[in-house]
XYZ file of N, CA, C and O in Angstrom:
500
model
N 8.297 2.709 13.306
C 7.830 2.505 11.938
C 7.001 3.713 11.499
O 5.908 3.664 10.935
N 7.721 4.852 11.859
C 6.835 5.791 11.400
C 6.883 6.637 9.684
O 7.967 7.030 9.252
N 5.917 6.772 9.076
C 5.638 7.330 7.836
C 4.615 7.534 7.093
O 3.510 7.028 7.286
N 4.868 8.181 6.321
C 3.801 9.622 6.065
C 2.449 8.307 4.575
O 2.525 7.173 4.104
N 1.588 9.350 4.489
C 0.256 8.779 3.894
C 1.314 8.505 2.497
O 1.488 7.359 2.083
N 1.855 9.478 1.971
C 2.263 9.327 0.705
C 3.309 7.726 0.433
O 3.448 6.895 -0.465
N 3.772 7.937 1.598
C 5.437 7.131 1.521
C 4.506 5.726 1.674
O 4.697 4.722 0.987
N 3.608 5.838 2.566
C 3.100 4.259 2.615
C 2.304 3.948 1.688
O 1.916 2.800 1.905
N 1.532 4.654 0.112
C 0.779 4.533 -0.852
C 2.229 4.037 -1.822
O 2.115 3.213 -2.730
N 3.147 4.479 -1.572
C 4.099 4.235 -2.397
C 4.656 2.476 -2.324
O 4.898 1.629 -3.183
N 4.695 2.505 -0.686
C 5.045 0.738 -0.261
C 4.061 0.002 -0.761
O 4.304 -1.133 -1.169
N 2.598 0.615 -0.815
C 1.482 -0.275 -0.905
C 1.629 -0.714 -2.257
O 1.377 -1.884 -2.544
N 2.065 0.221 -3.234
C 2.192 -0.439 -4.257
C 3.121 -0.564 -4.810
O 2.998 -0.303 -6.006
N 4.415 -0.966 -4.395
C 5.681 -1.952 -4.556
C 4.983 -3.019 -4.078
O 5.055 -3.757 -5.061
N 4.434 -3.550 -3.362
C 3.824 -4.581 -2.989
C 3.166 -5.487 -3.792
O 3.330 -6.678 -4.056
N 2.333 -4.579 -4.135
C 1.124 -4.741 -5.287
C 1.760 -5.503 -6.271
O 1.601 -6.708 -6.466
N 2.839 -4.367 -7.171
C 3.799 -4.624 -8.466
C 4.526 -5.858 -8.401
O 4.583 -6.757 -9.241
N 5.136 -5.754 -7.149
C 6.166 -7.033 -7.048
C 5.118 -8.397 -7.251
O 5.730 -9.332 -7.767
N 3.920 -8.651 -7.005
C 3.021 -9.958 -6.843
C 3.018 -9.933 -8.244
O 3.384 -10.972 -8.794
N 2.616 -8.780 -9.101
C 2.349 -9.196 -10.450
C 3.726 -9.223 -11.625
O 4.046 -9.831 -12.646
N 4.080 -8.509 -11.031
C 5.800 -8.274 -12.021
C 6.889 -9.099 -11.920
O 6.590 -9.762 -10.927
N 8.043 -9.528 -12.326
C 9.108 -10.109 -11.844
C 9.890 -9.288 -11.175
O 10.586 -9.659 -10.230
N 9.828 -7.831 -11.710
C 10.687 -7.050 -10.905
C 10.143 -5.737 -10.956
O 9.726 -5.432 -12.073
N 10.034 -4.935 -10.137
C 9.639 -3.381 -9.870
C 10.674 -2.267 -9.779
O 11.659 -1.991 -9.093
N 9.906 -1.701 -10.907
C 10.927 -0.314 -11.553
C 10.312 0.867 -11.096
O 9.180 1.069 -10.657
N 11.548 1.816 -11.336
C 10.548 3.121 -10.793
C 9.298 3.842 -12.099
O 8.532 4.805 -12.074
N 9.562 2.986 -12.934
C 8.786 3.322 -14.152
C 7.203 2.541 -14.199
O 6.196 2.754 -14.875
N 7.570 1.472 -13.051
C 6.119 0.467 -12.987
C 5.419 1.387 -12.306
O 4.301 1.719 -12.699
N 5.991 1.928 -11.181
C 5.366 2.782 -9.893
C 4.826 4.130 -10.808
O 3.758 4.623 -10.446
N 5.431 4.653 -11.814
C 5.257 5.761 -11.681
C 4.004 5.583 -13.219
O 3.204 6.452 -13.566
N 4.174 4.403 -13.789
C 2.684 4.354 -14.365
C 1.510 3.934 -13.770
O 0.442 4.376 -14.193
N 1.547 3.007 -12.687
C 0.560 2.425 -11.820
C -0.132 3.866 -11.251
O -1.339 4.104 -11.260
N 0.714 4.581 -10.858
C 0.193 5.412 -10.049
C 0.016 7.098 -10.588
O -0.292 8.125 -9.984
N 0.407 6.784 -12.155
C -0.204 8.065 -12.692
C 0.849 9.135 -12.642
O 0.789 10.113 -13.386
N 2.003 8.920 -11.598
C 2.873 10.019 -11.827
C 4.100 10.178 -12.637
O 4.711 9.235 -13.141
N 4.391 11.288 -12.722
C 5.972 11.767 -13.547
C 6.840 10.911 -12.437
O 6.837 10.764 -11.215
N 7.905 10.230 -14.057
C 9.286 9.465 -13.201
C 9.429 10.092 -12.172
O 9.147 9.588 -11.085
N 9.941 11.435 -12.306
C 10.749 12.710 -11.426
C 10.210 12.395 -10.213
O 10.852 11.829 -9.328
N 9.069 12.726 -10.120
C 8.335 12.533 -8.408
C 8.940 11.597 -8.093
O 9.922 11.649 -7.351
N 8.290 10.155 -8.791
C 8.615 8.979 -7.808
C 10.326 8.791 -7.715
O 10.908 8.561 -6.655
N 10.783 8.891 -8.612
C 12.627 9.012 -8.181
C 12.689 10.384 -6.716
O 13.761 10.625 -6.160
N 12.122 10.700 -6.543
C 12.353 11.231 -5.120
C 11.737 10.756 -4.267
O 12.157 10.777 -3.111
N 10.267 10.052 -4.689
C 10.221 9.221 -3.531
C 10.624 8.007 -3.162
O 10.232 7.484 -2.119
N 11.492 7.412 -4.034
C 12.374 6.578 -3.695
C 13.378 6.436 -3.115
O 13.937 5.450 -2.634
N 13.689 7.826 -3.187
C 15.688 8.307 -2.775
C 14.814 8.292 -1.324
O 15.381 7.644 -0.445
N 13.548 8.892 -0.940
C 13.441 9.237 0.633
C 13.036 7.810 1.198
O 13.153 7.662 2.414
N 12.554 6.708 0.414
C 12.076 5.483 0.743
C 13.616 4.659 1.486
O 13.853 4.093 2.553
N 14.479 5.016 0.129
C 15.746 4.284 0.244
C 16.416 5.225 2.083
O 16.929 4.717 3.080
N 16.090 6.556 1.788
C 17.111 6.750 3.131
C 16.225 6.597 4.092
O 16.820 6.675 5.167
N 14.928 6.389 4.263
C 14.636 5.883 5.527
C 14.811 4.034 5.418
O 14.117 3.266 6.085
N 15.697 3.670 4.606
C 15.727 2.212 5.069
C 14.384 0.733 4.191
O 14.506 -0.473 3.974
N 13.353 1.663 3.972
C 11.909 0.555 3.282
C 12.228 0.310 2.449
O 11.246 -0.275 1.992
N 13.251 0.257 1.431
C 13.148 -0.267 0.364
C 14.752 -0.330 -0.130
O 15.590 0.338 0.475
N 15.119 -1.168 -1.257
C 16.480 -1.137 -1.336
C 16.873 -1.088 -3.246
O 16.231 -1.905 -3.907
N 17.707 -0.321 -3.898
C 17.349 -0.450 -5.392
C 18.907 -0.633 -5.718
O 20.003 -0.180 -5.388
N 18.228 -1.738 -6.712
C 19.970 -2.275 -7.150
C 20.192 -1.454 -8.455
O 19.452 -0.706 -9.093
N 21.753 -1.951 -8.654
C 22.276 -1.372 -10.007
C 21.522 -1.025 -10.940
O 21.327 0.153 -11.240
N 20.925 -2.161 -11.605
C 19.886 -1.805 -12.534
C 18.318 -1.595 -12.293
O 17.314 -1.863 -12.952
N 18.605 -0.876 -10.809
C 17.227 -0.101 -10.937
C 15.758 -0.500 -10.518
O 14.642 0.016 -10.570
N 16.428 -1.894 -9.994
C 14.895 -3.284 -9.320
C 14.554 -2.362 -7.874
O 15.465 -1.791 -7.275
N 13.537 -2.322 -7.545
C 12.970 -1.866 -6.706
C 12.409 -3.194 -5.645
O 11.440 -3.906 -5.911
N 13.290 -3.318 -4.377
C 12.127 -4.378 -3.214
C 12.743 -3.504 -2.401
O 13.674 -2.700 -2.350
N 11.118 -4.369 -1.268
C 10.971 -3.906 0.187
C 12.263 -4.680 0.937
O 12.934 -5.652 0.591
N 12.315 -3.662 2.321
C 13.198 -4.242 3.022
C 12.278 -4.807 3.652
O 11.381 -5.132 2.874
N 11.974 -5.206 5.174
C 11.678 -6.006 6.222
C 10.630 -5.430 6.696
O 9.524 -5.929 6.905
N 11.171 -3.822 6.954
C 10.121 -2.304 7.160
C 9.289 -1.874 6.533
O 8.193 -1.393 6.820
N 10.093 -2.137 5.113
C 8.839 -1.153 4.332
C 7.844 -2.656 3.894
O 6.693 -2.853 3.506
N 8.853 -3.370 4.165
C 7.489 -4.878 3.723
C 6.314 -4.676 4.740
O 5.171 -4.568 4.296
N 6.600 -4.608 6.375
C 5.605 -4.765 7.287
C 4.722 -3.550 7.011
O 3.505 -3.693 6.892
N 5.412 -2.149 6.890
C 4.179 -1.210 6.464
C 3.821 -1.354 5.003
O 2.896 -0.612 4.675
N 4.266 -2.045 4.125
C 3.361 -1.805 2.629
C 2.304 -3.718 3.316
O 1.346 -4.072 2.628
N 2.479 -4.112 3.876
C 1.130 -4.820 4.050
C 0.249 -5.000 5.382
O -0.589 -5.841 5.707
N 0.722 -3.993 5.949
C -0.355 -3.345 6.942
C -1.109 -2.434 6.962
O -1.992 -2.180 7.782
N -0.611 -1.570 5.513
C -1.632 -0.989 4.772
C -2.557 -1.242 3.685
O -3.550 -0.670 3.235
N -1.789 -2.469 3.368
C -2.919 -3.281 1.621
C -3.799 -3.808 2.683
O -4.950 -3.377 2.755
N -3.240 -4.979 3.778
C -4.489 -5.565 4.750
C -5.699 -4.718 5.247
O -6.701 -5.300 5.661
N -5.614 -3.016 5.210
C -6.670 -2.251 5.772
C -7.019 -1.948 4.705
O -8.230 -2.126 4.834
N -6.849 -1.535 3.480
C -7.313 -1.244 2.167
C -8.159 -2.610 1.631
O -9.230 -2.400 1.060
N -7.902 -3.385 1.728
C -8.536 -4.657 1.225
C -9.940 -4.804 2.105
O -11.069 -4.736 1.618
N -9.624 -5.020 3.499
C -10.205 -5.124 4.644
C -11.445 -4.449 4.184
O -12.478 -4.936 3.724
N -11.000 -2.817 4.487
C -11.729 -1.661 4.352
C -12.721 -1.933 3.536
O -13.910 -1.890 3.850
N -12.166 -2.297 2.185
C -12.823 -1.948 0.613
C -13.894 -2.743 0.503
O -14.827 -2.391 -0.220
N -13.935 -4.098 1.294
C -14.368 -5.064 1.562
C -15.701 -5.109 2.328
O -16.829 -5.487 2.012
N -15.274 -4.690 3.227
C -16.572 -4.297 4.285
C -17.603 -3.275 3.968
O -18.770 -3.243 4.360
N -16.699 -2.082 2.852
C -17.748 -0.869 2.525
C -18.574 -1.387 1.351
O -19.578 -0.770 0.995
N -18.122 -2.660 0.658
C -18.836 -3.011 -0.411
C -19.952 -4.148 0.123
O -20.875 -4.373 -0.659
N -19.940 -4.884 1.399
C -20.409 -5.303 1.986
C -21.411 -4.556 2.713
O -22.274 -5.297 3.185
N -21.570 -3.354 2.950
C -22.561 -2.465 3.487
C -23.114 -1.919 3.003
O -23.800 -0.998 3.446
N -22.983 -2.447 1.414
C -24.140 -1.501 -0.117
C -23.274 -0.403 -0.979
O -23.747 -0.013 -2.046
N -21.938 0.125 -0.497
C -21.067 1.164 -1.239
C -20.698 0.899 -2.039
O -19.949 -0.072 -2.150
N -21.178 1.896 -3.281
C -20.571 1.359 -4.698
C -18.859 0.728 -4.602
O -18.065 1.380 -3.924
N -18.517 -0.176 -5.105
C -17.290 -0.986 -5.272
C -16.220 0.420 -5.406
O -15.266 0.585 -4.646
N -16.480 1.089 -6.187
C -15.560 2.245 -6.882
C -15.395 2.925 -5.214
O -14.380 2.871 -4.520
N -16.438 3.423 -4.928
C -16.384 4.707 -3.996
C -16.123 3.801 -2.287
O -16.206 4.214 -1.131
N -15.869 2.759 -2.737
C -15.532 2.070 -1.174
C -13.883 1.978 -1.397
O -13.155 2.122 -0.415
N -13.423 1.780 -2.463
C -12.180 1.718 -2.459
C -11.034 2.821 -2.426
O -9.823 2.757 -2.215
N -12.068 4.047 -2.775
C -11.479 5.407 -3.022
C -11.346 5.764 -1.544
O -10.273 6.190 -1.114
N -12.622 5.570 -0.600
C -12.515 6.155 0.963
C -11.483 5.196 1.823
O -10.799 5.581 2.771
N -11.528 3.738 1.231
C -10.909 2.718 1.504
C -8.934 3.323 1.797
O -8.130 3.156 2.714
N -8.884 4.105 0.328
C -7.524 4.526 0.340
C -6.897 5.517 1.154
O -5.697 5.784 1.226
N -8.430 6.328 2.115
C -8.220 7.654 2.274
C -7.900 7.031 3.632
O -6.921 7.249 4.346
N -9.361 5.868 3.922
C -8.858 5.934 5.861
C -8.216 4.861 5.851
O -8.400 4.348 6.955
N -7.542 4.198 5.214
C -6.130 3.417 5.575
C -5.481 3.728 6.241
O -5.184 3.037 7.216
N -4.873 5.142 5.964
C -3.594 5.671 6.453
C -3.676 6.425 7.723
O -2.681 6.983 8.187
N -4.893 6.459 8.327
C -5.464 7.781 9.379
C -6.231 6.816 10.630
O -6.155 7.257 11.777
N -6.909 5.602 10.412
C -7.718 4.360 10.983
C -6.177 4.104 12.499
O -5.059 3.804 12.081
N -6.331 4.230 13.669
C -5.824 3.851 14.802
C -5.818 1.882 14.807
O -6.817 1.231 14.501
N -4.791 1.401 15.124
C -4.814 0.056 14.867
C -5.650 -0.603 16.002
O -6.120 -1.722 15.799
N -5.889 0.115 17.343
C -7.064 -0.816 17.668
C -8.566 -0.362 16.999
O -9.434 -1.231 16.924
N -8.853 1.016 16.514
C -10.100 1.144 15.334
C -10.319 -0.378 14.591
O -11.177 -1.258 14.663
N -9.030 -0.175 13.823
C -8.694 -1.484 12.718
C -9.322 -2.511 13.210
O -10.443 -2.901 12.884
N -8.510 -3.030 14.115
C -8.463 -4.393 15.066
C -9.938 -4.668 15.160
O -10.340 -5.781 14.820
N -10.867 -3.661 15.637
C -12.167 -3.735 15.817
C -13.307 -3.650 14.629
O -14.448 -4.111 14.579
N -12.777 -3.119 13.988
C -13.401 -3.173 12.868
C -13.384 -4.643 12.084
O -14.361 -5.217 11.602
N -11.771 -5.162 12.094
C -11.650 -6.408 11.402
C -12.353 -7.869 12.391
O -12.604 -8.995 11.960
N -12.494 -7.441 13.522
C -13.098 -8.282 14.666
C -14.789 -8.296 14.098
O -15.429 -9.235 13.625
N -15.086 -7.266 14.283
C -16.576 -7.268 13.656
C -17.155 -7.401 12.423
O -18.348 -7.660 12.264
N -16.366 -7.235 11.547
C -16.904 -7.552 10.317
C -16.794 -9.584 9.956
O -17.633 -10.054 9.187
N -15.718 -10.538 10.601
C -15.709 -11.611 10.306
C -16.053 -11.623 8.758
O -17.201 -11.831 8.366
N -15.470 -11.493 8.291
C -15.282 -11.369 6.131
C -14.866 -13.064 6.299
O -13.861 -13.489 6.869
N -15.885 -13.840 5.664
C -15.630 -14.744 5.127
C -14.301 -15.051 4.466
O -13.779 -14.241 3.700
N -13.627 -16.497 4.833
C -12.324 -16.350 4.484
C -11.741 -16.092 3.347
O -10.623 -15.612 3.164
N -12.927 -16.591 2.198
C -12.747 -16.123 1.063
C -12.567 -14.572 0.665
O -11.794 -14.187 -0.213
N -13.243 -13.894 1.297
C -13.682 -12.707 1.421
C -12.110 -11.862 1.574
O -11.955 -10.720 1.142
N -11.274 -12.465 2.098
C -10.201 -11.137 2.323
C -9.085 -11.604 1.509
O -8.070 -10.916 1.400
């Protein structure tokens, strides 16, 4: 399951889109996230040939199985993260910004331990 910071910011939010949208376009992605169509139509073509994601005729954007398990094994550490740094006094804004940075870089037993020690109220996550 290997892939890059960008490709998994991209799953993270097909993820995102799909909870709130009926269907995810490359036009949802590429306003959510601030960029030109152009980019994200290439990062889709590289999403699609490694397999994470699958786009029909008219252009619907879902996860496969892969890119499902990495777009929410990265929202779970972003949430996690964002959670705990706002829990330790970090402005909301600037916990979610570092939140985004060490998502992608955090070793999963780091994670593991981190999510062990913090116990976030169930509401909380």
């Amino acid at each position: 399951m290997h892939s890059t910071e960008s490709s998994e910011n991209y799953l993270e939010t097909i993820l995102i889109l799909s909870k709130k949208l009926p269907v995810v376009r490359s036009v949802d992605i590429a306003n959510e996230l601030g960029f030109k169509k152009s980019s994200v139509s290439i990062a889709m073509k590289n999403l699609r040939e490694k397999s994470q994601i699958t786009v029909t005729d008219a252009g619907f954007i879902y996860l496969t199985d892969e890119g499902r398990a990495i777009a929410e094994m990265i929202y779970e550490r972003h949430e996690l993260l964002s959670k705990g740094l706002v829990a330790l006094g970090v402005d909301p804004k600037v916990a979610t910004e570092d939140a985004c940075r060490i998502e992608h870089v955090i070793s999963a037993e780091s994670f593991a331990a981190i999510k062990k020690h913090l116990h976030l109220p169930k509401d909380a996550e």
